[in-house]
Coordinates of C-alpha atoms and ligand atoms in Angstrom, one line a residue:
X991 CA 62.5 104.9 120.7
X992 CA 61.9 108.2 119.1
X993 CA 64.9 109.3 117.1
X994 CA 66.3 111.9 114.5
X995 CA 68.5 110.6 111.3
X996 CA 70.3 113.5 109.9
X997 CA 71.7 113.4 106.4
X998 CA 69.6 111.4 104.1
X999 CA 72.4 110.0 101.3
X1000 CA 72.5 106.3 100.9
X1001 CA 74.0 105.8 104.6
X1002 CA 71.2 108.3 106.5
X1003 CA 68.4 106.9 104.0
X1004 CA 68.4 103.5 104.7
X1005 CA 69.4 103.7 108.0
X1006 CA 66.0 105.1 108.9
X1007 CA 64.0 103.1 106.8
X1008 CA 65.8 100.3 108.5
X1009 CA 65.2 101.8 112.5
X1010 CA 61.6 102.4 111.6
X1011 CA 61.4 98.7 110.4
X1012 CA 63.1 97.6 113.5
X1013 CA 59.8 99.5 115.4
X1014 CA 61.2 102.6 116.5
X1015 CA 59.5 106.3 115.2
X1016 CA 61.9 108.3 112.9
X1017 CA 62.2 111.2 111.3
X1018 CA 64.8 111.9 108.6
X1019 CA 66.4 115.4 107.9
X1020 CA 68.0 116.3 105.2
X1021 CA 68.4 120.2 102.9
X1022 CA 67.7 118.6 99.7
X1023 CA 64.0 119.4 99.3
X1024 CA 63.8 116.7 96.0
X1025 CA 65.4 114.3 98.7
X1026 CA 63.2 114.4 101.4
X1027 CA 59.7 114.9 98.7
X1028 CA 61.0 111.3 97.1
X1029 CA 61.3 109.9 100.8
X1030 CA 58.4 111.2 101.7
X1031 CA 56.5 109.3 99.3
X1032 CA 58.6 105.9 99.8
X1033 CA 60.8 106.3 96.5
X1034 CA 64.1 105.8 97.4
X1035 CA 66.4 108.7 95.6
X1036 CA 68.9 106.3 94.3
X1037 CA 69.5 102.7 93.8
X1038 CA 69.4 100.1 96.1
X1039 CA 67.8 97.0 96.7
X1040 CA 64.9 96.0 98.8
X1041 CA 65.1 99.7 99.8
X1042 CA 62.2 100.9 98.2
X1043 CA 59.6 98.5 100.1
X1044 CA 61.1 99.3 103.8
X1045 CA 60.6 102.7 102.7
X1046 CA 56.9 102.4 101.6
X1047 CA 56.2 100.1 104.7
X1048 CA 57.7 103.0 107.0
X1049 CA 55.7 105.7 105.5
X1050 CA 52.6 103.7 105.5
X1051 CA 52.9 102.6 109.1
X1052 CA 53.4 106.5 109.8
X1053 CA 56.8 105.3 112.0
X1054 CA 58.9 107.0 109.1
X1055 CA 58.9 110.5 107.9
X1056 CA 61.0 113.1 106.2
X1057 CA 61.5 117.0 106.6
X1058 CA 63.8 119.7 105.5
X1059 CA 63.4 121.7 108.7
X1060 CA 65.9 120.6 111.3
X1061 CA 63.2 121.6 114.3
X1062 CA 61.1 119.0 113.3
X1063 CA 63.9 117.1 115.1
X1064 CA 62.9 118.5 118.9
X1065 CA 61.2 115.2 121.1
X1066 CA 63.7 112.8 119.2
X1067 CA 65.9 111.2 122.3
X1068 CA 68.6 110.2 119.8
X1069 CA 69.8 111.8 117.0
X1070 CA 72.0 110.1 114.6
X1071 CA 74.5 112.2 112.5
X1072 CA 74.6 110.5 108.7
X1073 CA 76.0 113.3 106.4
X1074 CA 78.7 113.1 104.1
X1075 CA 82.9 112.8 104.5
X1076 CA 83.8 113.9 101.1
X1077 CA 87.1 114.2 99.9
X1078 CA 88.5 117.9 100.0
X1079 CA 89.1 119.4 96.1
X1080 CA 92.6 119.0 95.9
X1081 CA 93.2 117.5 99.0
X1082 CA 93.3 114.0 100.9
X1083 CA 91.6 115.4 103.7
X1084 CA 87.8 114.5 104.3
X1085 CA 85.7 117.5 104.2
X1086 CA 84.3 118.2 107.5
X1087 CA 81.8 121.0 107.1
X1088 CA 78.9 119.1 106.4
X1089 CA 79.4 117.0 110.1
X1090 CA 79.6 120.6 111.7
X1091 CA 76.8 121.9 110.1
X1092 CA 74.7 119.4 111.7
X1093 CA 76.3 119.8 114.7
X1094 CA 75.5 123.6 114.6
X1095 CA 72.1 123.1 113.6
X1096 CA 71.3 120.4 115.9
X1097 CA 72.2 122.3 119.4
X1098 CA 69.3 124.7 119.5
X1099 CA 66.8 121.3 119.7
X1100 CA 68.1 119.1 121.9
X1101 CA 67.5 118.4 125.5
X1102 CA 68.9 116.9 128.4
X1103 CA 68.8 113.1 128.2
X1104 CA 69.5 113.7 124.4
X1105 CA 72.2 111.4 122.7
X1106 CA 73.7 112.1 119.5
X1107 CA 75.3 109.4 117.8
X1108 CA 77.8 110.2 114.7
X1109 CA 78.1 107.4 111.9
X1110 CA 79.7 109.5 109.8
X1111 CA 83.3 108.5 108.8
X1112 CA 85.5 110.7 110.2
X1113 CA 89.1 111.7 111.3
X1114 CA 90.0 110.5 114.5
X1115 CA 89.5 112.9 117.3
X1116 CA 86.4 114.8 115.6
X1117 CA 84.3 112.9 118.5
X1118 CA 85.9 114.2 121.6
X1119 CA 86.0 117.9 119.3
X1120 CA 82.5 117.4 118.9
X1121 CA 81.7 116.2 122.9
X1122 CA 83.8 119.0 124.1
X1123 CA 81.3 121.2 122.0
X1124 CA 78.1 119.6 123.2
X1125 CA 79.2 119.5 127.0
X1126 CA 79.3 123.7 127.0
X1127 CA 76.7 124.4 124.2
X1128 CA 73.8 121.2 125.0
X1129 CA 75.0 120.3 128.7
X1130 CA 73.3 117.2 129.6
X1131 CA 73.4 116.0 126.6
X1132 CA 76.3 112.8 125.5
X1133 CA 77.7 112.1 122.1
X1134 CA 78.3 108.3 121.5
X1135 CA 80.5 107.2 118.2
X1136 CA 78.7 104.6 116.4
X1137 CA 80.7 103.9 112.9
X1138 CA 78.6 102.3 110.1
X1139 CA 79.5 99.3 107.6
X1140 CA 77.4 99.1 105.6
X1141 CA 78.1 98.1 101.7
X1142 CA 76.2 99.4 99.0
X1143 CA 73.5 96.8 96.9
X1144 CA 73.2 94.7 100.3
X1145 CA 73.1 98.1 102.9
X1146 CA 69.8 96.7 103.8
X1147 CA 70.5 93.7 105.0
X1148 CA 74.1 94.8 106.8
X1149 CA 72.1 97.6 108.8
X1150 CA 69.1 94.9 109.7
X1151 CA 72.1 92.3 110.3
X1152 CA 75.1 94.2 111.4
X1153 CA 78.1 91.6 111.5
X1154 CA 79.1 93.9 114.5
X1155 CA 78.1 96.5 116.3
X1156 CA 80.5 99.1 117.9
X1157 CA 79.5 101.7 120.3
X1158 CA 82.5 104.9 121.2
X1159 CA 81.3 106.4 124.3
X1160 CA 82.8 108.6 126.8
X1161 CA 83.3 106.8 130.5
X1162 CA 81.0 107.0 133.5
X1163 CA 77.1 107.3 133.6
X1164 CA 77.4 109.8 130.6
X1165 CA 78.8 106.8 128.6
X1166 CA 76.1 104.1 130.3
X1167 CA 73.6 105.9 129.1
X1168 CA 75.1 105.8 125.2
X1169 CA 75.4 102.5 125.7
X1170 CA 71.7 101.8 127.1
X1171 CA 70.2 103.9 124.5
X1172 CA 71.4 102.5 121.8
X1173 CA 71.0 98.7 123.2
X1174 CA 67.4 99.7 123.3
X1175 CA 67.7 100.6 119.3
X1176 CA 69.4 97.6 118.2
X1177 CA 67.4 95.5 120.5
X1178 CA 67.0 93.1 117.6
X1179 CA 70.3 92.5 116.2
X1180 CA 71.4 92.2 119.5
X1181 CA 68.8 89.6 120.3
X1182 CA 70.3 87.9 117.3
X1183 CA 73.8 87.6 119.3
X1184 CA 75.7 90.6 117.1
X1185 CA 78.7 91.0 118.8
X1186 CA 79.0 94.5 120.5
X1187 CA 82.2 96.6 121.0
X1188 CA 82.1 99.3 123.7
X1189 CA 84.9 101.5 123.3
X1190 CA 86.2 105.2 123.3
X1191 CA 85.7 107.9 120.9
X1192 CA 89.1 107.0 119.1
X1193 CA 89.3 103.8 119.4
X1194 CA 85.8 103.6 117.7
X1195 CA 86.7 106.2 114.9
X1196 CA 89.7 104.4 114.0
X1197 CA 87.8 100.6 113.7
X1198 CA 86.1 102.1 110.8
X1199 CA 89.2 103.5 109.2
X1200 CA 91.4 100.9 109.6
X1201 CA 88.9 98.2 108.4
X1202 CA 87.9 100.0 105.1
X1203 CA 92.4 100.3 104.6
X1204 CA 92.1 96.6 105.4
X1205 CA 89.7 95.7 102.7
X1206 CA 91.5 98.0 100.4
X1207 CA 94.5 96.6 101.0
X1208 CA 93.5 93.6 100.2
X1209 CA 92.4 94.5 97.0
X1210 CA 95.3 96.0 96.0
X1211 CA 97.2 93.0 97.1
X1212 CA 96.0 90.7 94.8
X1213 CA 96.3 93.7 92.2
X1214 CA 99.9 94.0 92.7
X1215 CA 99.9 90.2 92.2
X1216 CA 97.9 90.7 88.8
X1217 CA 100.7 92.8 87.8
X1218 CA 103.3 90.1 87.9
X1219 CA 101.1 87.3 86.5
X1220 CA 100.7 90.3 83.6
X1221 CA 104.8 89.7 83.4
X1222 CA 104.8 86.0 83.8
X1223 CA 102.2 84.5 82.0
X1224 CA 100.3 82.9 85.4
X1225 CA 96.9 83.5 86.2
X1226 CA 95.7 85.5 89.3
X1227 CA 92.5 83.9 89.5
X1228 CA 94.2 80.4 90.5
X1229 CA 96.8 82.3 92.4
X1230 CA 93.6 83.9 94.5
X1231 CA 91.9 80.6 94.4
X1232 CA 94.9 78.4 95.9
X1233 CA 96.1 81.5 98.5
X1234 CA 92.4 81.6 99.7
X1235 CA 92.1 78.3 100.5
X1236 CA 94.1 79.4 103.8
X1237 CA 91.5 80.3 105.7
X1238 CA 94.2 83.3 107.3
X1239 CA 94.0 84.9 104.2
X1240 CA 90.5 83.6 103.3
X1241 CA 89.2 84.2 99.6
X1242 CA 87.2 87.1 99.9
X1243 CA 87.9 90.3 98.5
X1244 CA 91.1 88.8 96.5
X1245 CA 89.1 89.5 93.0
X1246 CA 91.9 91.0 90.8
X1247 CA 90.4 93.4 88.1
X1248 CA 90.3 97.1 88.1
X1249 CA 90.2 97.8 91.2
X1250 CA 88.4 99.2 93.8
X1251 CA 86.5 102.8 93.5
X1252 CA 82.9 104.2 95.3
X1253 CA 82.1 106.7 97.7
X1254 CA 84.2 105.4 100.5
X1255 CA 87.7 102.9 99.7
X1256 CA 89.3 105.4 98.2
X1257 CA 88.6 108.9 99.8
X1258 CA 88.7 107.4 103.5
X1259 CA 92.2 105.8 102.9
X1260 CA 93.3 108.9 101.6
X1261 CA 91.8 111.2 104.8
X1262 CA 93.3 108.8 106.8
X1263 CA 97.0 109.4 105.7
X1264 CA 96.1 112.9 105.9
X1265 CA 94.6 112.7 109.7
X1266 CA 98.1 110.2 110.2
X1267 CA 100.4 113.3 109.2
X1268 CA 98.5 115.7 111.4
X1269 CA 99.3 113.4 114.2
X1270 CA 103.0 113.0 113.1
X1271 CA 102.4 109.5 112.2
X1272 CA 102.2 109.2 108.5
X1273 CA 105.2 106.3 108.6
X1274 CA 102.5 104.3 110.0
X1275 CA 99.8 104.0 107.0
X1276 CA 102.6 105.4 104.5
X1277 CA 101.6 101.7 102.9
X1278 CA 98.4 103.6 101.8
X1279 CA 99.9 105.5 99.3
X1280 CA 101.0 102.2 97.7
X1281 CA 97.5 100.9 97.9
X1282 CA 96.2 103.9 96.3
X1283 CA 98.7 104.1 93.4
X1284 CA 98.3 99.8 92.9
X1285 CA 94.9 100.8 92.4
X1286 CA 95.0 103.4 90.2
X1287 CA 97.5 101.8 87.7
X1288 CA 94.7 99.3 87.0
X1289 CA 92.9 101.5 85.3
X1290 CA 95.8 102.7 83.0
X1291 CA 96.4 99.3 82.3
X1292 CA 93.2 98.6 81.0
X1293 CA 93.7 101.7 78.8
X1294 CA 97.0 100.1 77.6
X1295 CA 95.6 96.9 77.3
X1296 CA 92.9 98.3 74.9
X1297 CA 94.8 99.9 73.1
X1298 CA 97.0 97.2 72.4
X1299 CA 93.9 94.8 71.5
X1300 CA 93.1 98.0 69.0
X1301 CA 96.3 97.2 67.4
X1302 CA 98.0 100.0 68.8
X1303 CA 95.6 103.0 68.2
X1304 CA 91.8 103.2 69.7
X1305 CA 91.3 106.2 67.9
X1306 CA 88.2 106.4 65.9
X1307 CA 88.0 102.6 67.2
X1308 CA 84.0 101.6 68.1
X1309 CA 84.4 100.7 72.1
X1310 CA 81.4 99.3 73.9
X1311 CA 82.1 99.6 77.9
X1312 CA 79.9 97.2 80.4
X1313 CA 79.5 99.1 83.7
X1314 CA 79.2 102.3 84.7
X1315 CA 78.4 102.2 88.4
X1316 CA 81.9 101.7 90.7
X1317 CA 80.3 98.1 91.0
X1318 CA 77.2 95.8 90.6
X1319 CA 73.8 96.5 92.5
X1320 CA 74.6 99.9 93.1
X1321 CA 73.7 103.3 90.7
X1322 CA 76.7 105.1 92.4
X1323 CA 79.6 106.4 90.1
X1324 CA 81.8 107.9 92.9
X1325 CA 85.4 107.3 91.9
X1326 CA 84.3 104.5 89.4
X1327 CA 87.0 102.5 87.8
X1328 CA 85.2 101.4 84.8
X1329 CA 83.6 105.3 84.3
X1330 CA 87.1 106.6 84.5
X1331 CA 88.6 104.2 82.2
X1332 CA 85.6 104.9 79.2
X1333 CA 86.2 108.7 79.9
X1334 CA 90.5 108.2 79.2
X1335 CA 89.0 106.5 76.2
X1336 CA 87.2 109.0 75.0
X1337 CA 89.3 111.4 75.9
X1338 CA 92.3 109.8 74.0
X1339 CA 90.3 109.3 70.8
X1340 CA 88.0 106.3 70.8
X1341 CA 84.4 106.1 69.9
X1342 CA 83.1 104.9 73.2
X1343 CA 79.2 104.0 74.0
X1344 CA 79.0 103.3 77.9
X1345 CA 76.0 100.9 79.1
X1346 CA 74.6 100.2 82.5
X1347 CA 71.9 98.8 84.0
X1348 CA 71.1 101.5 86.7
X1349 CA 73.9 104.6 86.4
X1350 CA 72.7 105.6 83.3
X1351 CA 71.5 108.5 84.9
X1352 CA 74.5 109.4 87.5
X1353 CA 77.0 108.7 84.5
X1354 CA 75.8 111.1 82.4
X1355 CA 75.5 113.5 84.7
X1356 CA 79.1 113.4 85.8
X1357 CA 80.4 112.7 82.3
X1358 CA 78.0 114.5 80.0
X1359 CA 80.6 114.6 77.2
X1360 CA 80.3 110.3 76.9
X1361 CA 77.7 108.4 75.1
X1362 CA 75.5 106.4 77.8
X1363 CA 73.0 104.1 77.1
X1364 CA 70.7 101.8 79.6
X1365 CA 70.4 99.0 76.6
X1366 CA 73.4 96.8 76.2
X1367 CA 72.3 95.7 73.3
X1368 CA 72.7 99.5 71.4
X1369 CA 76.0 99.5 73.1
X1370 CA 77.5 96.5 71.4
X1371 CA 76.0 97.4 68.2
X1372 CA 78.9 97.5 65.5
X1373 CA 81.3 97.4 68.6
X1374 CA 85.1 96.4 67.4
X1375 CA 86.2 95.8 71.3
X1376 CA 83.8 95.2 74.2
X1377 CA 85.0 96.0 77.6
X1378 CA 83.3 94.1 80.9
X1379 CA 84.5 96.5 83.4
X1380 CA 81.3 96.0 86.0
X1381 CA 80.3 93.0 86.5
X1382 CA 76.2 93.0 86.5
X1383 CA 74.9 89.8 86.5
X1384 CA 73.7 90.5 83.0
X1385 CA 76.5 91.2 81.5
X1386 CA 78.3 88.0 83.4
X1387 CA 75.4 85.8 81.9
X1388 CA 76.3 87.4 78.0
X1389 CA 76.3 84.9 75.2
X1390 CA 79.4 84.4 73.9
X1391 CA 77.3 83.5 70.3
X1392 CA 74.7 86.0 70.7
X1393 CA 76.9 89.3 71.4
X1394 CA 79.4 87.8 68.3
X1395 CA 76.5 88.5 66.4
X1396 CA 75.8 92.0 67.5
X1397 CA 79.4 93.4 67.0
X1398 CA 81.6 94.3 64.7
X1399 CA 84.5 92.8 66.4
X1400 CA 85.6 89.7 68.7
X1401 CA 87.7 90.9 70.9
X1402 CA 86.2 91.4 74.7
X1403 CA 88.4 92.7 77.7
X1404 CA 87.3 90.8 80.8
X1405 CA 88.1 94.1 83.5
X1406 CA 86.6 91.7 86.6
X1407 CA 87.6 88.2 85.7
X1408 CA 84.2 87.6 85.3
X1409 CA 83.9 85.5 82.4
X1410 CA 85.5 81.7 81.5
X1411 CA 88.4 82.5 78.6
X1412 CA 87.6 78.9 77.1
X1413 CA 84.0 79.6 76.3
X1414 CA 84.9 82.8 74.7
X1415 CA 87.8 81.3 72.8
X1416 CA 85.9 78.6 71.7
X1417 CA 83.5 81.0 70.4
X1418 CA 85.7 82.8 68.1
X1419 CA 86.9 85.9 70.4
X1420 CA 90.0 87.3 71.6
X1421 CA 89.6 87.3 74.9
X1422 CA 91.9 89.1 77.3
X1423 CA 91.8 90.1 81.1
X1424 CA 94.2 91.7 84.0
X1425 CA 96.6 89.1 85.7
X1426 CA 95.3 86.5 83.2
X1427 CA 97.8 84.9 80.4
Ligands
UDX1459 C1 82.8 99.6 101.4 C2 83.0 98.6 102.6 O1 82.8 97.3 102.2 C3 82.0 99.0 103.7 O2 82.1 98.1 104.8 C4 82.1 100.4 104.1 O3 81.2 100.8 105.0 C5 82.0 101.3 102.9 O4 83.0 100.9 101.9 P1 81.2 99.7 99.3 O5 81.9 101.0 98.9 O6 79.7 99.7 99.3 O7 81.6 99.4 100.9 O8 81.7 98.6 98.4 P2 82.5 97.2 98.5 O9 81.6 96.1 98.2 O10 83.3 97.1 99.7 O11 83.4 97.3 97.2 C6 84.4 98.4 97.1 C7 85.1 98.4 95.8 O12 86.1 97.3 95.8 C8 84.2 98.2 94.5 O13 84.7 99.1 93.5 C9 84.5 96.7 94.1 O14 84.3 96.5 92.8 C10 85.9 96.6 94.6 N1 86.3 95.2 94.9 C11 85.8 94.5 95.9 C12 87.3 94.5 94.1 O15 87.9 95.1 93.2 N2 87.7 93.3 94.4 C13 87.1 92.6 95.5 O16 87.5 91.4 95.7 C14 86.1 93.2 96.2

């Protein structure tokens, strides 16, 4: 199948490195001339693994190729729509202009047969505003709503391997036609017996929505059960452990730490109250707002909890922070819990060096004020408190012995749960953590 990916961010990128791999012939649009050069080439334009070789292999095989000029797009039958939702400055509500843009510059190049598919998160009821668009500007053309999952560090592998695949089309042979042109795409994954959901526009808008509040929810859940083992001396890590075991709860996503940040959790629960009060439903995810203000204390508590390790003032007080990036495998430092907590640091006073293995680049960039370093190792140096608050691999594996050496100071602030509290006791440290006695 010849199709068009437009948007080339971390969703658009490696969804069509992944559709050329799967055998079909794509090109990739996107206005960011740097972008599309690095794609171009096969270097991916952030962080993410086993990115970089599907790219290369794509280029090579001349199945994959980039372009800043939208009519480049014109013989493509299907055209997915992969730009960005941001939040609005100062608002909950997603910003939309980037989805309409593509909108607007798609219509003068399609042609009858064409599908476009949207994967952008969105509000619900942007599809049928969009349809309505394309049935008097592109007639003969359909719109089909095709919501994406994928998680950063494995994206990969959840676009190759979809645990589902759910397709919002409109009814009648305008809708069969969605649906047969994008079983032809994801011939494979279907072949490997993903389950497929063929719905409507809204029902389709909202699965994505409601399973991001889910996993947020989640979160926060075990957060606001952090809080009170904070007040009562029990540990949330057992608590999650033993309330896991149930496999209706199930143990994933109950890790208790600082919470939950990146490009997506947070902003999408918060345009989706904002969509719920345009509808005159905002009792109905009025929970959110919980959610959202669980999570946020977390990282105020870390601050407190610092400071209190610090013997009640960081200021002037050496602080070495593990973890930039919102969370492992990933370079991204959208809404980053462990970024936001070193900048209150630094902001209230403390002498704070910031390590990570790949945000480096994106941390200083968005926080040029902080001290950023790629080498643990410098960050530690003559550090009175060390604070785990991303848990890399590398910093999971640290020596309790060997980084007492480096620092100035045993005292180390487990933000993830991460680490076991009798090896680093036995070693000598204070060692503290949220929702842990
Ligand atoms: C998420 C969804 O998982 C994905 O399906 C959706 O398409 C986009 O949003 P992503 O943002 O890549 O993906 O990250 P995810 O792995 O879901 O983690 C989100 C945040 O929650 C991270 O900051 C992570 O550290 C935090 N988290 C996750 C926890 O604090 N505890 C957990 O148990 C799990």
């Amino acid at each position: 199948m010849r199709i068009s990916v437009i948007g080339c961010g971390y969703l658009g990128a490696v969804h069509a490195a992944c559709m050329a791999k799967l055998g079909h012939d794509v090109i990739g649009v996107d206005v960011d001339a740097a972008k599309i050069d690095a794609l171009s080439v096969g270097r991916a334009p952030f962080y993410e693994p086993g990115l970089p070789e599907l790219l290369k292999e794509g280029v090579a095989s001349g199945r994959l190729r980039f372009t800043t000029d939208l009519a480049d797009v014109a013989g493509a039958e299907v055209h997915f729509v992969c730009v960005g939702t941001p939040q609005r400055q100062g608002e909950y509500a997603a910003d939309m202009r980037y989805v309409d843009a593509a909108v607007e510059g798609l219509l003068p190049h399609l042609s009858v047969g064409d599908v476009v598919v949207g994967k952008s998160t969105v509000p619900v009821g942007t599809a049928a505003r969009i349809a309505d668009r394309l049935a008097t500007e592109a007639p003969g053309t359909t719109l089909a709503w095709n919501p994406e999952f994928l998680r950063e560090g494995f994206a990969v592998k959840d676009t190759l391997h979809p645990d589902r695949l759910v397709y919002g089309v409109p009814q009648g042979d305008q809708g069969e036609h969605a649906r047969t042109q994008l079983d032809v795409i994801y011939a494979d994954p279907l072949a490997q017996h993903t389950p497929r959901i063929v719905t409507d526009y809204a029902t389709a808008e909202l699965v994505k929505v409601a399973a991001n509040s889910f996993l947020a929810t989640k979160i926060s859940f075990i957060n606001a059960m952090a809080e009170l083992c904070e007040e009562t001396g029990a540990d949330v890590t057992q608590l999650a452990d033993a309330i896991g075991h149930d496999d209706r709860i199930g143990r994933k996503f109950l890790n208790a730490g600082l919470g939950f940040g990146g490009g997506c959790l947070p902003k999408d629960i918060r345009a989706f109250m904002a969509r719920a009060g345009e509808l005159g439903a905002d009792q109905a995810v009025a929970f959110l707002k919980e959610i959202d203000a669980i999570n946020e204390r977390r990282r105020v508590r870390m601050v407190d909890l610092t400071r209190q390790v610090a013997d009640g003032s960081i200021t002037g007080k050496r602080i070495a922070v593990l973890g930039a990036a919102f969370k492992p495998n990933s370079d991204d430092v959208r809404d980053s819990p462990a970024l936001d907590v070193a900048a209150q640091l630094a902001r209230q006073g403390a002498d704070v060096v910031v390590t990570d293995p790949e945000a480096v680049e994106n941390a200083r960039r968005v926080h040029p004020e902080l001290n950023v370093t790629t080498s643990w190792e410098e960050a530690v140096e003559g550090a009175e408190i060390v604070l785990l608050l991303t848990e890399w691999q590398v910093y999971r594996e640290l020596d309790p012995e060997e980084l007492g050496a480096r620092v100035a100071g045993k005292r180390i602030l487990d933000g993830r749960n991460v680490l076991d509290p009798v090896q680093w006791r036995a070693a000598g440290w204070v060692y503290r953590a949220l929702g842990r006695p």
